[in-house]
mmCIF file of C-alpha atoms in Angstrom:
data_model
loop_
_atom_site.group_PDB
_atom_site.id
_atom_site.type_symbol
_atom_site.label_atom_id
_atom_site.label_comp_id
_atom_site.label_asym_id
_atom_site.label_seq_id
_atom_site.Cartn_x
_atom_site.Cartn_y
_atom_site.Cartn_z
ATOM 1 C CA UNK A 1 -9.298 -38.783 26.453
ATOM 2 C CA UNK A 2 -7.354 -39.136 22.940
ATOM 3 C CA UNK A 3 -6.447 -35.162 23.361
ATOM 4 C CA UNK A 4 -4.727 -36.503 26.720
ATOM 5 C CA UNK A 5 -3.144 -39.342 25.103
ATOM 6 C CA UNK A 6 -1.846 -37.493 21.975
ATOM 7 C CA UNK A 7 -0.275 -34.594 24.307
ATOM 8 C CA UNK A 8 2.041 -37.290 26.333
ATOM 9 C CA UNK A 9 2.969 -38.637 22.321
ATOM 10 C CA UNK A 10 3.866 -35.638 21.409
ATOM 11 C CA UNK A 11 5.681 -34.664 24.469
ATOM 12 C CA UNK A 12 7.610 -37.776 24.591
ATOM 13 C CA UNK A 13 8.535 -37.895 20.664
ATOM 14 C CA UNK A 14 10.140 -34.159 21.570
ATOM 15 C CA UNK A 15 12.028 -35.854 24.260
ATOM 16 C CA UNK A 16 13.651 -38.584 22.451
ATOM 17 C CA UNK A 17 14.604 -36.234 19.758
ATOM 18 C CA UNK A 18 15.395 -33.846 21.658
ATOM 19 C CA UNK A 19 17.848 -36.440 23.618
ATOM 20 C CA UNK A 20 18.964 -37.248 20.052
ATOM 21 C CA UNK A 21 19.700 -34.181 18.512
ATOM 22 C CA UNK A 22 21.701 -33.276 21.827
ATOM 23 C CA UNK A 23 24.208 -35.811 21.837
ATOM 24 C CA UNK A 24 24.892 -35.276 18.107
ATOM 25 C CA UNK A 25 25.845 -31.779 18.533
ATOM 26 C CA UNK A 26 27.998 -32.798 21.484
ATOM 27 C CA UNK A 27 29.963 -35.031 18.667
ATOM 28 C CA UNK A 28 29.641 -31.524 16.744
ATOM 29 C CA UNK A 29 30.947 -29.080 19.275
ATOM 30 C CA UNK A 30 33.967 -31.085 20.362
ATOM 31 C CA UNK A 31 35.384 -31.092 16.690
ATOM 32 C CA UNK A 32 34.865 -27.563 15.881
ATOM 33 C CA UNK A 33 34.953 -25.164 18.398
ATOM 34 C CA UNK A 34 38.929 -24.408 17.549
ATOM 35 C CA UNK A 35 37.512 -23.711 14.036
ATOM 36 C CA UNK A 36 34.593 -21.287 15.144
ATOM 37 C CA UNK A 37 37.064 -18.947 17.154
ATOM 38 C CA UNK A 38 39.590 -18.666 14.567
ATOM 39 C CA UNK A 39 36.504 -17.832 12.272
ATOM 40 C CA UNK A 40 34.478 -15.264 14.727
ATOM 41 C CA UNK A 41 35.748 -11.883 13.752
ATOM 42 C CA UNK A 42 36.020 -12.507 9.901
ATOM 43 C CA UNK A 43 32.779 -13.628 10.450
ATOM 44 C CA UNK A 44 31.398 -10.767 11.769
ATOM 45 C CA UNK A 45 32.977 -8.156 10.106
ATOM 46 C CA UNK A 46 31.957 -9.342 6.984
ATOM 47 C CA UNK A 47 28.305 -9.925 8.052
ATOM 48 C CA UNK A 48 28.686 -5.860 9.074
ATOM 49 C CA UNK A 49 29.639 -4.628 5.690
ATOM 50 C CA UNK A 50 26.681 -6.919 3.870
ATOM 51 C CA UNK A 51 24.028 -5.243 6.118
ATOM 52 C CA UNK A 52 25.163 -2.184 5.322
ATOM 53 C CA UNK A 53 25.463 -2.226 1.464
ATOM 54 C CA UNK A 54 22.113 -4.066 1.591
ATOM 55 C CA UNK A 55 20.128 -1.403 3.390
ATOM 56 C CA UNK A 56 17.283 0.303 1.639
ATOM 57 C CA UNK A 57 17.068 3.195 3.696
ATOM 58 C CA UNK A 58 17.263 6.397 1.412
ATOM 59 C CA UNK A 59 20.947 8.696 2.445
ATOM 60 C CA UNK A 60 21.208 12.021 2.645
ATOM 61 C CA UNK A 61 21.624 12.631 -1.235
ATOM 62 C CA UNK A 62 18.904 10.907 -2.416
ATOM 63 C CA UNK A 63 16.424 13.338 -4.441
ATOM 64 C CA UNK A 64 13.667 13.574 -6.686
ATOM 65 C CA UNK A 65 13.692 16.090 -9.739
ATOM 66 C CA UNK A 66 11.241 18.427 -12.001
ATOM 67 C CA UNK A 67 11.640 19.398 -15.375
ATOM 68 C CA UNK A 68 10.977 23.170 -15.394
ATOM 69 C CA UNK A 69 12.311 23.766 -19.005
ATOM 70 C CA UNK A 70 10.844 20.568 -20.271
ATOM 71 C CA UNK A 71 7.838 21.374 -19.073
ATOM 72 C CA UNK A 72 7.590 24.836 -20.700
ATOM 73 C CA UNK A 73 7.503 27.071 -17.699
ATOM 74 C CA UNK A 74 9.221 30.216 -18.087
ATOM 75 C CA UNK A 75 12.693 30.282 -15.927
ATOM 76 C CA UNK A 76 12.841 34.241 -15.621
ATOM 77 C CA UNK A 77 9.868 34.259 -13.689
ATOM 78 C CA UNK A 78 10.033 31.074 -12.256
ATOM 79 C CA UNK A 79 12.853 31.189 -10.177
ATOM 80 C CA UNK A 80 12.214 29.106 -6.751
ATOM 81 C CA UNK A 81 10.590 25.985 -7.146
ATOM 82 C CA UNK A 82 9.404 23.878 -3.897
ATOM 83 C CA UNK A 83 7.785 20.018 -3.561
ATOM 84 C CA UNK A 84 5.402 19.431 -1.599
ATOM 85 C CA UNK A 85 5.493 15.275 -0.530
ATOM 86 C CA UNK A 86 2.761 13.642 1.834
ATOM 87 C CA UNK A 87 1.567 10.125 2.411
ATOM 88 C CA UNK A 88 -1.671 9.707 0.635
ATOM 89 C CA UNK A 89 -3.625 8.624 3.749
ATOM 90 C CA UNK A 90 -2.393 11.358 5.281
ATOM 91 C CA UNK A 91 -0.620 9.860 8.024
ATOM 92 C CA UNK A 92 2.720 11.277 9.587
ATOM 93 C CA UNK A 93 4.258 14.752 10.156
ATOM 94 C CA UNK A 94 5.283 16.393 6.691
ATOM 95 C CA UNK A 95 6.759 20.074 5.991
ATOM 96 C CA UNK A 96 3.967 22.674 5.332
ATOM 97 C CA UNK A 97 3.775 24.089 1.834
ATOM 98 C CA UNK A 98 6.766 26.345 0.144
ATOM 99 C CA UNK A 99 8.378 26.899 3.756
ATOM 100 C CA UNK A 100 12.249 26.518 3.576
ATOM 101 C CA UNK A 101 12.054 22.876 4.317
ATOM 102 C CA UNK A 102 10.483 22.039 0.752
ATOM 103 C CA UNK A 103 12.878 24.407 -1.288
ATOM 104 C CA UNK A 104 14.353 22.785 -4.179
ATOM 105 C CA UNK A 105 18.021 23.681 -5.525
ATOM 106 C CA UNK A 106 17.396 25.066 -8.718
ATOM 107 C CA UNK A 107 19.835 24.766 -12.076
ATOM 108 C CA UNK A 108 18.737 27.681 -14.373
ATOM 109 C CA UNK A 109 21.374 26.552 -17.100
ATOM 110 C CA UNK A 110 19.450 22.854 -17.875
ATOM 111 C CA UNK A 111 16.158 24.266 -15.864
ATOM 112 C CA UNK A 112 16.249 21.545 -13.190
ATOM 113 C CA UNK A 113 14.969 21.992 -9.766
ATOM 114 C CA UNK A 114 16.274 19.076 -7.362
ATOM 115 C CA UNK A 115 15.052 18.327 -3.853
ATOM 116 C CA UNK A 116 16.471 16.475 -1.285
ATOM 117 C CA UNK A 117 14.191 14.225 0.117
ATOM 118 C CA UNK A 118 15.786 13.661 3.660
ATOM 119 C CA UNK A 119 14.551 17.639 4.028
ATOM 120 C CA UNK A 120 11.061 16.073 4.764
ATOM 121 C CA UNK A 121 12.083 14.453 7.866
ATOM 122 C CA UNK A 122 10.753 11.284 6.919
ATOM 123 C CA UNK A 123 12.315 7.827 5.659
ATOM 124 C CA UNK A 124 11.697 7.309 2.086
ATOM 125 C CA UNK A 125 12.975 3.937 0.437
ATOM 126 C CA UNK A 126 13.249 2.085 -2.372
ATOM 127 C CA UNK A 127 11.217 -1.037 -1.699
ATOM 128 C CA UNK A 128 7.805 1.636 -0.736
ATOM 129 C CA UNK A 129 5.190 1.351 -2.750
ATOM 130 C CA UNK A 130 2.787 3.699 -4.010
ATOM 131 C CA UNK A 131 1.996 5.443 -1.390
ATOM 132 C CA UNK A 132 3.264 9.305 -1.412
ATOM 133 C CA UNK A 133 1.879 12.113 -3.342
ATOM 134 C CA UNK A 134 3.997 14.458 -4.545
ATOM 135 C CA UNK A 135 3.275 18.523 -5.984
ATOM 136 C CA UNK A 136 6.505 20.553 -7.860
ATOM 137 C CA UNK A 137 5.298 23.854 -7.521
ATOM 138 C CA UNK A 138 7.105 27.519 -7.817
ATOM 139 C CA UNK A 139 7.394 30.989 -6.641
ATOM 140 C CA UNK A 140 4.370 32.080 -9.142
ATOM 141 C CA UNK A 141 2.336 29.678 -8.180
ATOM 142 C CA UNK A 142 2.544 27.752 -10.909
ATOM 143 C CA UNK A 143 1.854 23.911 -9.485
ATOM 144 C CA UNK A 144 2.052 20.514 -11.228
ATOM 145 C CA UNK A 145 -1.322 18.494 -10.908
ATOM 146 C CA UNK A 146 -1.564 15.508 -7.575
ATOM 147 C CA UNK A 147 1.270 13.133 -8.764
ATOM 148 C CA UNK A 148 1.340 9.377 -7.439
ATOM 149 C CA UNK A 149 5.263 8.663 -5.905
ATOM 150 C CA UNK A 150 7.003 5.474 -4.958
ATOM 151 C CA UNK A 151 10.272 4.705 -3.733
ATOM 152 C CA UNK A 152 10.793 3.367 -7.161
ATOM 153 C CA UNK A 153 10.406 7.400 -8.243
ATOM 154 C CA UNK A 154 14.068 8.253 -6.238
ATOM 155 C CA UNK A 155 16.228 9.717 -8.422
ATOM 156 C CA UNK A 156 13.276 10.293 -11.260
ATOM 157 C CA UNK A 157 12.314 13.318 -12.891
ATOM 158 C CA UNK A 158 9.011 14.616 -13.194
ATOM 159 C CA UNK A 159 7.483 16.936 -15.859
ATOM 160 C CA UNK A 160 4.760 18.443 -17.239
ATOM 161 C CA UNK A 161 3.156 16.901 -20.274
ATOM 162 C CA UNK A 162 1.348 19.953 -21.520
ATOM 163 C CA UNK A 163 -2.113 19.155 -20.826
ATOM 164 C CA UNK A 164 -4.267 20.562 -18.440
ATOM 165 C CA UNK A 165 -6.925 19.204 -15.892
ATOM 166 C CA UNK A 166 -9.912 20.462 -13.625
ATOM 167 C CA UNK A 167 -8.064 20.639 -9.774
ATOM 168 C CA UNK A 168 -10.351 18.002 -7.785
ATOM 169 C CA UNK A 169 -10.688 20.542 -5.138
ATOM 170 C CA UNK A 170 -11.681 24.126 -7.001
ATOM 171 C CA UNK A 171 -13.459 23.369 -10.904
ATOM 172 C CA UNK A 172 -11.921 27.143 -11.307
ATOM 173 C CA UNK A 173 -8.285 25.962 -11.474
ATOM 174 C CA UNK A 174 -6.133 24.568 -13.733
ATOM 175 C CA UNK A 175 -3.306 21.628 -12.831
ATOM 176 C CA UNK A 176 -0.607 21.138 -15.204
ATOM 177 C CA UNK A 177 -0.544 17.503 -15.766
ATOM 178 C CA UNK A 178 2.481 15.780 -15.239
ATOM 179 C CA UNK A 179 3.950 12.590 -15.353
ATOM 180 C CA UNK A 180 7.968 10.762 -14.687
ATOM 181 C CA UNK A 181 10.502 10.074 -17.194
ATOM 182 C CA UNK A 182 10.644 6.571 -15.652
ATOM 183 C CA UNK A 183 7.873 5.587 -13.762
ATOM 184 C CA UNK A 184 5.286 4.375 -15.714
ATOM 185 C CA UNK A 185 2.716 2.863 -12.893
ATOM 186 C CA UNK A 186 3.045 6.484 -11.206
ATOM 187 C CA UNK A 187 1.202 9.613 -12.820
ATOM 188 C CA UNK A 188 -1.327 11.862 -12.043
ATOM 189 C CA UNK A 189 -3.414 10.539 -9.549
ATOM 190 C CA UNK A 190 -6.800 9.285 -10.141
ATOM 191 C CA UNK A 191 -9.409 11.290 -8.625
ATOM 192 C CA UNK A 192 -13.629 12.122 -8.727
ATOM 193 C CA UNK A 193 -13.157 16.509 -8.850
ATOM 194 C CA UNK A 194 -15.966 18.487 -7.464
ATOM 195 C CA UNK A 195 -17.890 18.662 -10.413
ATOM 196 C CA UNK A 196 -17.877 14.652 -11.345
ATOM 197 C CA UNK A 197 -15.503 14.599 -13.492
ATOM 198 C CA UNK A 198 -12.533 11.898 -13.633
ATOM 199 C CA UNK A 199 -9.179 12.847 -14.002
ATOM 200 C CA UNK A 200 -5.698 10.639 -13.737
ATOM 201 C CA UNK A 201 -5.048 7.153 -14.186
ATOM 202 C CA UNK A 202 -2.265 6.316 -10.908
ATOM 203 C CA UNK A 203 -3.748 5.216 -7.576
ATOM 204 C CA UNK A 204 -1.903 4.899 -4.568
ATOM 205 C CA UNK A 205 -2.333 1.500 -3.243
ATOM 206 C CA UNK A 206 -5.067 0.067 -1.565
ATOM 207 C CA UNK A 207 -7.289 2.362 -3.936
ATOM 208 C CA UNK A 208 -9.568 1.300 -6.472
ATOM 209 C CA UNK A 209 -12.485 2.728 -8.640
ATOM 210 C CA UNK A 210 -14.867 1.294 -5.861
ATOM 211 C CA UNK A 211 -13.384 3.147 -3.012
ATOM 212 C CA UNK A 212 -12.923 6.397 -5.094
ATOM 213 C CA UNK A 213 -16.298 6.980 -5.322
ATOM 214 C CA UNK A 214 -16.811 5.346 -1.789
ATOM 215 C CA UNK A 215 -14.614 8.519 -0.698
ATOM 216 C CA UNK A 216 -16.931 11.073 -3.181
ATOM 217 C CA UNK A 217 -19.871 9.747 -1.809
ATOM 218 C CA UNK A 218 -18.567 10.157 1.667
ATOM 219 C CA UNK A 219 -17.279 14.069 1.092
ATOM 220 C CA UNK A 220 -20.441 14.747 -0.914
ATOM 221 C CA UNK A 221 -23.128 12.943 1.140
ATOM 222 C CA UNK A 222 -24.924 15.892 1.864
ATOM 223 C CA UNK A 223 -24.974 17.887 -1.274
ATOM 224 C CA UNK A 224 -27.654 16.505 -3.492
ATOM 225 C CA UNK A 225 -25.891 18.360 -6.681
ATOM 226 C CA UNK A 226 -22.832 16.268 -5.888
ATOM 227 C CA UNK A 227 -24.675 13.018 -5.266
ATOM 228 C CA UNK A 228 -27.111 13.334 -8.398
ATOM 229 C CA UNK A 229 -23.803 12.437 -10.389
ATOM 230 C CA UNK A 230 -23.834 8.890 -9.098
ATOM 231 C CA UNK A 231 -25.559 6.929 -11.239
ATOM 232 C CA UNK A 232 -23.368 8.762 -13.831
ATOM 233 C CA UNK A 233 -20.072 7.667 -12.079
ATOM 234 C CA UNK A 234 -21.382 3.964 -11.192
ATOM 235 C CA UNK A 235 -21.649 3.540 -14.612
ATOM 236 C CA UNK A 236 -18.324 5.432 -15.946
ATOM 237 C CA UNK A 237 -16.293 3.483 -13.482
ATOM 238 C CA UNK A 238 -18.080 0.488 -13.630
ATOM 239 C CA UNK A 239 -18.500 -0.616 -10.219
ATOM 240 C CA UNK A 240 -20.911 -2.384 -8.158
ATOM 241 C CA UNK A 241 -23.666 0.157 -5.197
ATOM 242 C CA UNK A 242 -22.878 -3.238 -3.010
ATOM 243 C CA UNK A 243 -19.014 -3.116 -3.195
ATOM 244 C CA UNK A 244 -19.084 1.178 -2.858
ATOM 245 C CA UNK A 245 -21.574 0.190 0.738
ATOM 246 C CA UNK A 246 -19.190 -2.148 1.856
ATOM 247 C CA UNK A 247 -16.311 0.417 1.669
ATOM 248 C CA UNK A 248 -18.206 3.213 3.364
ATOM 249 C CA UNK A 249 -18.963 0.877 6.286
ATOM 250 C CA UNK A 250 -15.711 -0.192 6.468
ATOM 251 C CA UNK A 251 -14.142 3.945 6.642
ATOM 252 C CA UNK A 252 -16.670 5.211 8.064
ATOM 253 C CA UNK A 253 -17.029 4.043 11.860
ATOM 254 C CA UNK A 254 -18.927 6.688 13.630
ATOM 255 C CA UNK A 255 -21.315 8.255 11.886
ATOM 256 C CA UNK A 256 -24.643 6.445 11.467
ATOM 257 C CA UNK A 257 -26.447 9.340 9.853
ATOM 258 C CA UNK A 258 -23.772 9.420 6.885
ATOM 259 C CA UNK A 259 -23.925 5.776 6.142
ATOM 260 C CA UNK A 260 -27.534 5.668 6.139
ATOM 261 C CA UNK A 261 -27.465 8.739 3.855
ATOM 262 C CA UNK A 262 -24.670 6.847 1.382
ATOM 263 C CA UNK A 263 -27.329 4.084 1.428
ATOM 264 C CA UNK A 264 -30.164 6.021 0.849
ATOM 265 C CA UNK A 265 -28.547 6.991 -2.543
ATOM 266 C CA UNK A 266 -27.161 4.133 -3.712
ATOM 267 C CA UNK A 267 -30.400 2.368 -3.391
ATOM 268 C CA UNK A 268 -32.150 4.258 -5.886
ATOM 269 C CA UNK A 269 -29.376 3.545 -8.588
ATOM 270 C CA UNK A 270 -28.713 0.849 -11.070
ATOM 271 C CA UNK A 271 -25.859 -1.435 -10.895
ATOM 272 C CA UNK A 272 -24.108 -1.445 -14.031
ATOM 273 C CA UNK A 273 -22.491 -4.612 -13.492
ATOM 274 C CA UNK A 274 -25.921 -6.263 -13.156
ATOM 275 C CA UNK A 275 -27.837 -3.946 -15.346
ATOM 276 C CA UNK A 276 -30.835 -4.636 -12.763
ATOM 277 C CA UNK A 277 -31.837 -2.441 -10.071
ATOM 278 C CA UNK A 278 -29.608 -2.376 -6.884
ATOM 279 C CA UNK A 279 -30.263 -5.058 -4.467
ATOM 280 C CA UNK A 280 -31.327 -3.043 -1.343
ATOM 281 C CA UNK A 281 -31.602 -5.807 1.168
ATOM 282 C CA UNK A 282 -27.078 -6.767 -0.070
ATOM 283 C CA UNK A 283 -26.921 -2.785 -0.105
ATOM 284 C CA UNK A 284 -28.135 -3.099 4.290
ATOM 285 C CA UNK A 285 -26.570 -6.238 4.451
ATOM 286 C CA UNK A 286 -23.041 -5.858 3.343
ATOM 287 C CA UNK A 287 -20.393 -5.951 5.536
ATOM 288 C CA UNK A 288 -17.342 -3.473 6.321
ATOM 289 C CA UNK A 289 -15.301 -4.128 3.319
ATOM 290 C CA UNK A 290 -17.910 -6.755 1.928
ATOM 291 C CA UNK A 291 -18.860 -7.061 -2.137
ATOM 292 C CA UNK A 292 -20.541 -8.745 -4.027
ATOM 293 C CA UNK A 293 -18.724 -11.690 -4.614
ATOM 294 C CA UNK A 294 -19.344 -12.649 -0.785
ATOM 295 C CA UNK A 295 -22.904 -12.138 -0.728
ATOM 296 C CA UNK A 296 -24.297 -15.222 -2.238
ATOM 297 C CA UNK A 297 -23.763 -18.396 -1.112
ATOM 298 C CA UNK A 298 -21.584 -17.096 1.650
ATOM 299 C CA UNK A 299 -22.039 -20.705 3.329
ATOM 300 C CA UNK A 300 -19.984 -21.967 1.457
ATOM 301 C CA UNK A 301 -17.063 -19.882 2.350
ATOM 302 C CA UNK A 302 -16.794 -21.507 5.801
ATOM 303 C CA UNK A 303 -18.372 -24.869 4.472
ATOM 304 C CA UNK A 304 -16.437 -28.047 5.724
ATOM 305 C CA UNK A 305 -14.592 -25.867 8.474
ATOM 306 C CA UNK A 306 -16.395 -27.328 11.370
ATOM 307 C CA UNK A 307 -18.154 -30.357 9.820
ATOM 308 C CA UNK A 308 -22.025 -30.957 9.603
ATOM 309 C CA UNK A 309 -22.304 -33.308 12.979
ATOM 310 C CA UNK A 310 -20.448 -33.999 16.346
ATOM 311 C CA UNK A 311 -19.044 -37.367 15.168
ATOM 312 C CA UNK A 312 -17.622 -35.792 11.937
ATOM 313 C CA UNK A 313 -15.737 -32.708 13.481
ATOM 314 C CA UNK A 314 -14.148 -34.777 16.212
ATOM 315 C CA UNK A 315 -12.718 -37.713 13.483
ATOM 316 C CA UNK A 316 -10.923 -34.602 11.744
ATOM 317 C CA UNK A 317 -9.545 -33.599 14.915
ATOM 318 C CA UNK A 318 -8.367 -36.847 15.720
ATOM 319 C CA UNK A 319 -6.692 -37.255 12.140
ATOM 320 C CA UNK A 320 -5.290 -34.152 12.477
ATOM 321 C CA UNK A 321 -3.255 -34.658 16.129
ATOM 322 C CA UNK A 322 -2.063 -37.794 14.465
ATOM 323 C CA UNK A 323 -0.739 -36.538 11.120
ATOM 324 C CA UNK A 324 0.766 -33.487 13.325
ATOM 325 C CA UNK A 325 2.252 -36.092 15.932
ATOM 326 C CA UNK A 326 4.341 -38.036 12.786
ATOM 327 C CA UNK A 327 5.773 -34.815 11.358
ATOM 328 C CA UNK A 328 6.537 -33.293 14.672
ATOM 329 C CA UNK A 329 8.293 -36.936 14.849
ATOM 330 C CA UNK A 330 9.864 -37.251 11.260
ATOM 331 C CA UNK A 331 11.280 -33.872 12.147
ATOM 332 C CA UNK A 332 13.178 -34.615 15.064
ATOM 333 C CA UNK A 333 14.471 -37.817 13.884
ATOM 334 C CA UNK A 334 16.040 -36.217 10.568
ATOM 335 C CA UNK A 335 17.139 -33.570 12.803
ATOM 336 C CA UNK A 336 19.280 -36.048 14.474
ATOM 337 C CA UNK A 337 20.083 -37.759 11.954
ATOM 338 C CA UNK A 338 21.496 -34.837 9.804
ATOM 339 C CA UNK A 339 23.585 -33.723 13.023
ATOM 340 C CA UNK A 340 25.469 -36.958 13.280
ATOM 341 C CA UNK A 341 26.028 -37.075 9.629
ATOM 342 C CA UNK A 342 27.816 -33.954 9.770
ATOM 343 C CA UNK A 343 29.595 -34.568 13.080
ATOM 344 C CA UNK A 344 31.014 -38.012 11.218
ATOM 345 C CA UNK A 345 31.783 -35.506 8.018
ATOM 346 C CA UNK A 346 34.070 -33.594 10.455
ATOM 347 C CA UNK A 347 35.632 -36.147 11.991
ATOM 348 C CA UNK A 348 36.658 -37.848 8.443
ATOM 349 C CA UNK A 349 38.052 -34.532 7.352
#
């Protein structure tokens, strides 16, 4: 019955101000329509030209660079260089590696190689995050190591710092670390390699310590040399069996027999930010994305949101059509108000 009741208040208060607010701007239009048509085209044209020199989207010109000569690769045998840029969740359409589409222009004189990142076919601005990858690489096949990129790295040059690290992929190769002139928060990304080890520092967002091994664990699932190294990592990166679970249930969707397996070996581990044994019935229990901080007392989480008895949940929904029925009210009313104080403004002038 007071649901009723409160729907006609509210429906009347939008009436009356409504009715109000109207008849102000009548007071409003009358005095300054001549003024609005002389104003229109100024108006617009200038609103045309903001847009414009306020758009992020990267032009034509806009390019990334590598440091050949910096970083100590020899230019008479290096002579085409080629970057290779993809989103790091591997989304979109991207230009295969050295075809003509990721050729760089190459300055032999200050040992620059400059690439034009419209050739991807993509839109690349300023404002992205992290959230590209990015490999200089050349005719030799000489290659720079997995390098984090923003839109913050346009215009930046990357080079090699003169250390080397194990590829994640193949423990036989070599990447050439590397690292921009500019960009501090991008740099080699961070990655588990095949053989355990941890190289980089940069992640691309949305990635973590927790969900870097989450994505070991789910490449190396089956391969108990691989998955012997966990404890090992848990305790390197520091991160909790629970909060690795939850990300594996939350990536993967559709295969039962992996996530079982990822809990299998988790179970038998130690959580380093316990020091106690994992907690196998949190390690079953977690949710998609779930950690540890949600697991106990989760109660309390939703505590108060729908009251502990009938009489208590419907007095907050009764104080809470009234409070929204006087600010749906105040509202209208200042509207009004602030309409005919402005339409009296105009007439003064």
């Amino acid at each position: 019955m007071f649901k009723k009741i409160a729907s006609l208040a509210i429906a009347a208060t939008m009436m009356v101000g409504t009715a109000a607010i109207t008849a102000s701007a009548a007071e409003v239009e009358a005095d300054t329509v001549g003024a609005e048509d002389s104003a229109v085209v100024s108006a617009d044209s200038s609103s045309e030209v903001g847009a414009d020199s306020a758009s992020e989207t990267v032009s034509a010109g806009s390019v990334v660079k590598f440091d050949a000569k910096k970083s100590g690769w020899n230019l008479e045998t290096n002579k085409k260089f080629y970057c290779h840029i993809w989103k790091a969740d591997g989304s979109g359409s991207w230009p295969e590696w050295q075809t003509k589409a990721e050729q760089c222009t190459f300055d032999k004189d200050t040992g620059v190689a400059t690439y034009d990142l419209s050739k991807t076919g993509n839109t690349i601005s300023p404002s992205d995050g992290r959230i590209y990858c990015i490999i200089f690489s050349s005719n030799t096949g000489m290659q720079t190591c997995n390098v984090i990129m923003s839109g913050a790295c346009i215009g930046d040059t990357l080079y090699c710092t003169g250390e080397q690290s194990e590829n994640p992929e193949d423990s036989e190769k070599k990447d050439f670390v590397a690292k921009w002139e500019n960009t501090a928060d991008c740099g080699q990304e961070r990655k588990i390699t095949s053989t355990g080890n941890i190289v980089g520092s940069a992640f691309p967002e949305g990635e973590s310590d927790v969900t870097l091994l989450a994505t070991y664990l789910m490449a190396y699932y089956d391969d108990p040399a691989k998955t012997d190294l966990t404890q090992n990592l848990l305790d390197t990166l520091k991160v909790s069996p629970v909060d690795v679970m939850g990300v594996v249930k939350q990536r993967v969707t559709d295969d039962d027999k992996k996530v079982k397996a990822i809990e299998d070996i988790l179970s038998k581990c130690t959580d380093p930010t316990t020091g106690k044994q994992t907690d196998t019935k949190q390690l079953s229990e977690v949710k998609a994305g779930g950690t540890t901080s949600n697991l106990s007392g989760g109660s309390s989480s939703t505590g108060g949101s729908t009251g502990s008895g009938s009489g208590s949940g419907s007095s907050s929904v009764k104080s809470g059509v009234e409070t929204t029925i006087l600010y749906v009210f105040g509202g209208l009313m200042l509207a009004a108000a602030g309409v005919a104080f402005l339409a009296r403004k105009k007439r003064e002038e």
